[in-house]
PDB file of C-alpha atoms and ligand atoms in Angstrom:
ATOM      1  CA  MET A 150     121.377  75.142 133.152  1.00 69.00           C
ATOM      2  CA  LEU A 151     124.096  76.725 131.019  1.00 78.00           C
ATOM      3  CA  ILE A 152     127.722  75.741 130.802  1.00 85.00           C
ATOM      4  CA  ASP A 153     130.559  78.185 130.141  1.00 90.00           C
ATOM      5  CA  ASP A 154     130.673  77.480 126.370  1.00 90.00           C
ATOM      6  CA  VAL A 155     127.002  78.369 126.036  1.00 91.00           C
ATOM      7  CA  ARG A 156     127.409  81.477 128.206  1.00 91.00           C
ATOM      8  CA  ALA A 157     130.377  82.588 126.067  1.00 91.00           C
ATOM      9  CA  TRP A 158     128.283  82.219 122.916  1.00 90.00           C
ATOM     10  CA  LEU A 159     125.278  84.014 124.396  1.00 91.00           C
ATOM     11  CA  ASP A 160     127.528  86.875 125.517  1.00 91.00           C
ATOM     12  CA  GLY A 161     129.203  87.178 122.099  1.00 90.00           C
ATOM     13  CA  GLU A 162     132.660  86.095 123.235  1.00 91.00           C
ATOM     14  CA  THR A 163     132.933  83.337 120.601  1.00 88.00           C
ATOM     15  CA  TRP A 164     131.152  85.031 117.708  1.00 88.00           C
ATOM     16  CA  ARG A 165     133.314  85.356 114.628  1.00 85.00           C
ATOM     17  CA  GLY A 166     132.394  87.139 111.421  1.00 83.00           C
ATOM     18  CA  ILE A 167     128.844  87.730 112.597  1.00 83.00           C
ATOM     19  CA  GLY A 168     126.913  89.686 115.137  1.00 86.00           C
ATOM     20  CA  TYR A 169     123.686  88.915 116.880  1.00 87.00           C
ATOM     21  CA  PRO A 170     121.343  91.001 118.960  1.00 87.00           C
ATOM     22  CA  ASP A 171     121.149  90.316 122.691  1.00 90.00           C
ATOM     23  CA  LEU A 172     121.056  86.528 122.827  1.00 90.00           C
ATOM     24  CA  ARG A 173     120.239  86.414 126.528  1.00 89.00           C
ATOM     25  CA  ASP A 174     117.139  88.436 125.703  1.00 90.00           C
ATOM     26  CA  TRP A 175     116.484  86.030 122.792  1.00 90.00           C
ATOM     27  CA  LEU A 176     116.724  83.087 125.180  1.00 88.00           C
ATOM     28  CA  ASP A 177     114.445  84.773 127.728  1.00 87.00           C
ATOM     29  CA  THR A 178     111.800  86.099 125.352  1.00 88.00           C
ATOM     30  CA  GLN A 179     111.990  84.296 121.994  1.00 88.00           C
ATOM     31  CA  VAL A 180     112.759  80.700 122.870  1.00 89.00           C
ATOM     32  CA  SER A 181     109.653  78.892 124.023  1.00 90.00           C
ATOM     33  CA  PRO A 182     110.123  77.446 127.520  1.00 92.00           C
ATOM     34  CA  ALA A 183     107.851  74.538 126.615  1.00 95.00           C
ATOM     35  CA  TYR A 184     109.513  72.011 124.373  1.00 95.00           C
ATOM     36  CA  GLU A 185     109.722  68.412 123.285  1.00 95.00           C
ATOM     37  CA  CYS A 186     113.018  67.051 124.514  1.00 95.00           C
ATOM     38  CA  ASP A 187     115.280  66.324 121.547  1.00 94.00           C
ATOM     39  CA  TRP A 188     116.821  63.428 123.452  1.00 94.00           C
ATOM     40  CA  CYS A 189     113.950  61.456 125.024  1.00 95.00           C
ATOM     41  CA  GLY A 190     111.023  62.890 123.065  1.00 94.00           C
ATOM     42  CA  ARG A 191     108.959  63.689 126.162  1.00 95.00           C
ATOM     43  CA  GLU A 192     107.553  67.117 126.806  1.00 96.00           C
ATOM     44  CA  GLY A 193     109.407  69.532 129.048  1.00 95.00           C
ATOM     45  CA  ASP A 194     109.043  73.046 130.386  1.00 96.00           C
ATOM     46  CA  ALA A 195     111.999  75.167 131.437  1.00 93.00           C
ATOM     47  CA  ARG A 196     109.758  77.011 133.914  1.00 93.00           C
ATOM     48  CA  GLU A 197     109.084  73.799 135.799  1.00 94.00           C
ATOM     49  CA  ALA A 198     112.180  71.659 135.440  1.00 93.00           C
ATOM     50  CA  ASP A 199     115.881  72.150 134.808  1.00 94.00           C
ATOM     51  CA  SER A 200     116.415  72.224 131.076  1.00 94.00           C
ATOM     52  CA  SER A 201     119.354  72.630 128.764  1.00 94.00           C
ATOM     53  CA  ILE A 202     120.027  73.750 125.226  1.00 93.00           C
ATOM     54  CA  CYS A 203     122.511  72.682 122.601  1.00 93.00           C
ATOM     55  CA  LEU A 204     123.455  75.408 120.151  1.00 92.00           C
ATOM     56  CA  VAL A 205     124.647  74.087 116.789  1.00 90.00           C
ATOM     57  CA  VAL A 206     127.109  76.627 115.402  1.00 89.00           C
ATOM     58  CA  THR A 207     129.243  76.528 112.277  1.00 85.00           C
ATOM     59  CA  ALA A 208     132.923  76.534 113.193  1.00 84.00           C
ATOM     60  CA  TRP A 209     134.708  79.470 111.635  1.00 81.00           C
ATOM     61  CA  ASP A 210     136.771  78.563 108.582  1.00 79.00           C
ATOM     62  CA  PRO A 211     138.321  81.223 106.329  1.00 77.00           C
ATOM     63  CA  ASP A 212     137.257  79.397 103.141  1.00 75.00           C
ATOM     64  CA  LEU A 213     134.186  77.377 103.970  1.00 72.00           C
ATOM     65  CA  SER A 214     132.522  79.233 106.768  1.00 73.00           C
ATOM     66  CA  PRO A 215     133.412  82.899 107.103  1.00 77.00           C
ATOM     67  CA  ALA A 216     131.075  83.257 110.046  1.00 80.00           C
ATOM     68  CA  ALA A 217     130.495  81.265 113.191  1.00 84.00           C
ATOM     69  CA  GLN A 218     126.771  81.077 112.675  1.00 84.00           C
ATOM     70  CA  HIS A 219     124.101  79.670 114.936  1.00 87.00           C
ATOM     71  CA  ILE A 220     122.127  77.261 112.756  1.00 85.00           C
ATOM     72  CA  PHE A 221     120.021  75.173 115.128  1.00 87.00           C
ATOM     73  CA  THR A 222     118.976  74.812 118.741  1.00 92.00           C
ATOM     74  CA  TYR A 223     118.264  71.526 120.503  1.00 94.00           C
ATOM     75  CA  LYS A 224     116.332  71.535 123.755  1.00 94.00           C
ATOM     76  CA  TYR A 225     116.688  68.879 126.422  1.00 94.00           C
ATOM     77  CA  HIS A 226     115.735  68.014 129.948  1.00 95.00           C
ATOM     78  CA  SER A 227     118.873  68.655 132.004  1.00 94.00           C
ATOM     79  CA  ALA A 228     118.637  65.053 133.173  1.00 95.00           C
ATOM     80  CA  CYS A 229     118.852  63.887 129.547  1.00 95.00           C
ATOM     81  CA  ARG A 230     121.672  66.031 128.146  1.00 93.00           C
ATOM     82  CA  PRO A 231     123.829  68.907 129.385  1.00 93.00           C
ATOM     83  CA  SER A 232     123.912  72.266 127.651  1.00 93.00           C
ATOM     84  CA  SER A 233     126.546  72.568 124.961  1.00 92.00           C
ATOM     85  CA  VAL A 234     127.735  74.373 121.887  1.00 92.00           C
ATOM     86  CA  ARG A 235     128.190  71.887 119.024  1.00 90.00           C
ATOM     87  CA  TRP A 236     130.696  73.305 116.570  1.00 88.00           C
ATOM     88  CA  VAL A 237     129.994  71.979 113.096  1.00 83.00           C
ATOM     89  CA  ASN A 238     133.226  71.767 111.158  1.00 76.00           C
ATOM     90  CA  ARG A 239     134.239  71.119 107.593  1.00 57.00           C
ATOM     91  CA  ALA A 240     134.007  67.340 108.008  1.00 54.00           C
ATOM     92  CA  ASP A 241     130.317  67.734 108.796  1.00 57.00           C
ATOM     93  CA  ILE A 242     129.569  69.707 105.636  1.00 57.00           C
ATOM     94  CA  PRO A 243     128.440  67.357 102.847  1.00 60.00           C
ATOM     95  CA  SER A 244     130.187  67.625  99.513  1.00 64.00           C
ATOM     96  CA  GLY A 245     128.729  67.196  96.052  1.00 67.00           C
ATOM     97  CA  LEU A 246     125.132  67.650  95.021  1.00 68.00           C
ATOM     98  CA  GLN A 247     122.600  67.470  97.813  1.00 66.00           C
ATOM     99  CA  ARG A 248     118.857  66.986  97.655  1.00 66.00           C
ATOM    100  CA  ILE A 249     116.794  69.385  99.730  1.00 64.00           C
ATOM    101  CA  ALA A 250     113.353  68.270 100.876  1.00 64.00           C
ATOM    102  CA  LEU A 251     110.914  70.899 102.046  1.00 60.00           C
ATOM    103  CA  PRO A 252     108.169  70.034 104.505  1.00 57.00           C
ATOM    104  CA  ALA A 253     104.801  69.704 102.820  1.00 61.00           C
ATOM    105  CA  SER A 254     101.476  70.639 104.324  1.00 59.00           C
ATOM    106  CA  MET A 255      97.852  70.098 103.397  1.00 63.00           C
ATOM    107  CA  LYS A 256      97.162  73.638 104.591  1.00 63.00           C
ATOM    108  CA  PRO A 257      97.872  76.074 101.755  1.00 60.00           C
ATOM    109  CA  GLU A 258      98.412  78.959 104.179  1.00 68.00           C
ATOM    110  CA  VAL A 259     101.396  77.174 105.699  1.00 65.00           C
ATOM    111  CA  ALA A 260     104.509  78.340 103.906  1.00 66.00           C
ATOM    112  CA  GLY A 261     108.087  77.263 104.225  1.00 67.00           C
ATOM    113  CA  GLU A 262     111.049  79.506 103.713  1.00 69.00           C
ATOM    114  CA  PHE A 263     114.753  78.869 103.664  1.00 69.00           C
ATOM    115  CA  ASP A 264     117.837  80.803 102.738  1.00 73.00           C
ATOM    116  CA  LEU A 265     120.750  79.518 100.718  1.00 72.00           C
ATOM    117  CA  ASP A 266     124.027  81.277 101.243  1.00 74.00           C
ATOM    118  CA  ALA A 267     126.563  80.917  98.450  1.00 73.00           C
ATOM    119  CA  PRO A 268     129.884  82.382  99.552  1.00 75.00           C
ATOM    120  CA  ALA A 269     132.353  83.086  96.745  1.00 74.00           C
ATOM    121  CA  LEU A 270     135.833  81.612  96.909  1.00 74.00           C
ATOM    122  CA  LEU A 271     138.742  80.720  94.652  1.00 73.00           C
ATOM    123  CA  ALA A 272     139.189  77.077  93.686  1.00 72.00           C
ATOM    124  CA  PRO A 273     142.478  75.783  92.289  1.00 71.00           C
ATOM    125  CA  GLY A 274     142.722  75.383  88.512  1.00 67.00           C
ATOM    126  CA  LEU A 275     142.203  71.960  86.972  1.00 64.00           C
ATOM    127  CA  ASP A 276     145.704  71.708  85.484  1.00 68.00           C
ATOM    128  CA  ASP A 277     149.055  72.909  86.727  1.00 65.00           C
ATOM    129  CA  GLY A 278     149.458  76.505  85.728  1.00 69.00           C
ATOM    130  CA  ASP A 279     145.722  77.127  85.427  1.00 69.00           C
ATOM    131  CA  GLN A 280     144.496  80.265  87.059  1.00 72.00           C
ATOM    132  CA  PRO A 281     142.352  79.777  90.140  1.00 70.00           C
ATOM    133  CA  ARG A 282     138.661  79.824  89.306  1.00 70.00           C
ATOM    134  CA  ALA A 283     135.982  81.772  91.127  1.00 70.00           C
ATOM    135  CA  VAL A 284     133.238  79.464  92.346  1.00 71.00           C
ATOM    136  CA  LEU A 285     130.179  79.686  94.542  1.00 69.00           C
ATOM    137  CA  LEU A 286     129.865  77.341  97.450  1.00 68.00           C
ATOM    138  CA  ASN A 287     126.475  76.555  98.822  1.00 62.00           C
TER     139      ASN A 287
HETATM  140 ZN1  LIG B 234     114.459  64.412 127.924  1.00 89.51          ZN
END
């Protein structure tokens, strides 16, 4: 059960600064139809019951987010939540130092991997007349 915002994202109409392969194919072949509903916590299966997805996407911002990037997918029973695109904007991005916790496992063969993107931008100087300083944002 997809709403227009989700269809527009899947069809590439709202991508900005980024390109994805065929997201309808991704939804059909890569996204598991069986899921644990991120709203009620009960199991669901898109092959058996109406289901919905929420795509969490960074809102394009010329300084903070040069790409509208899909960062997470929530899955719901349609009865629990409608499909949506949740645009994450600057107010949702934490500032200052952040602690990152990685999942731990007793199984040594289980590995975690994450990517940190550090876009370069110019920050204003500290004093009037200072030249802008190049900084990395991550
Ligand atoms: Zn549910």
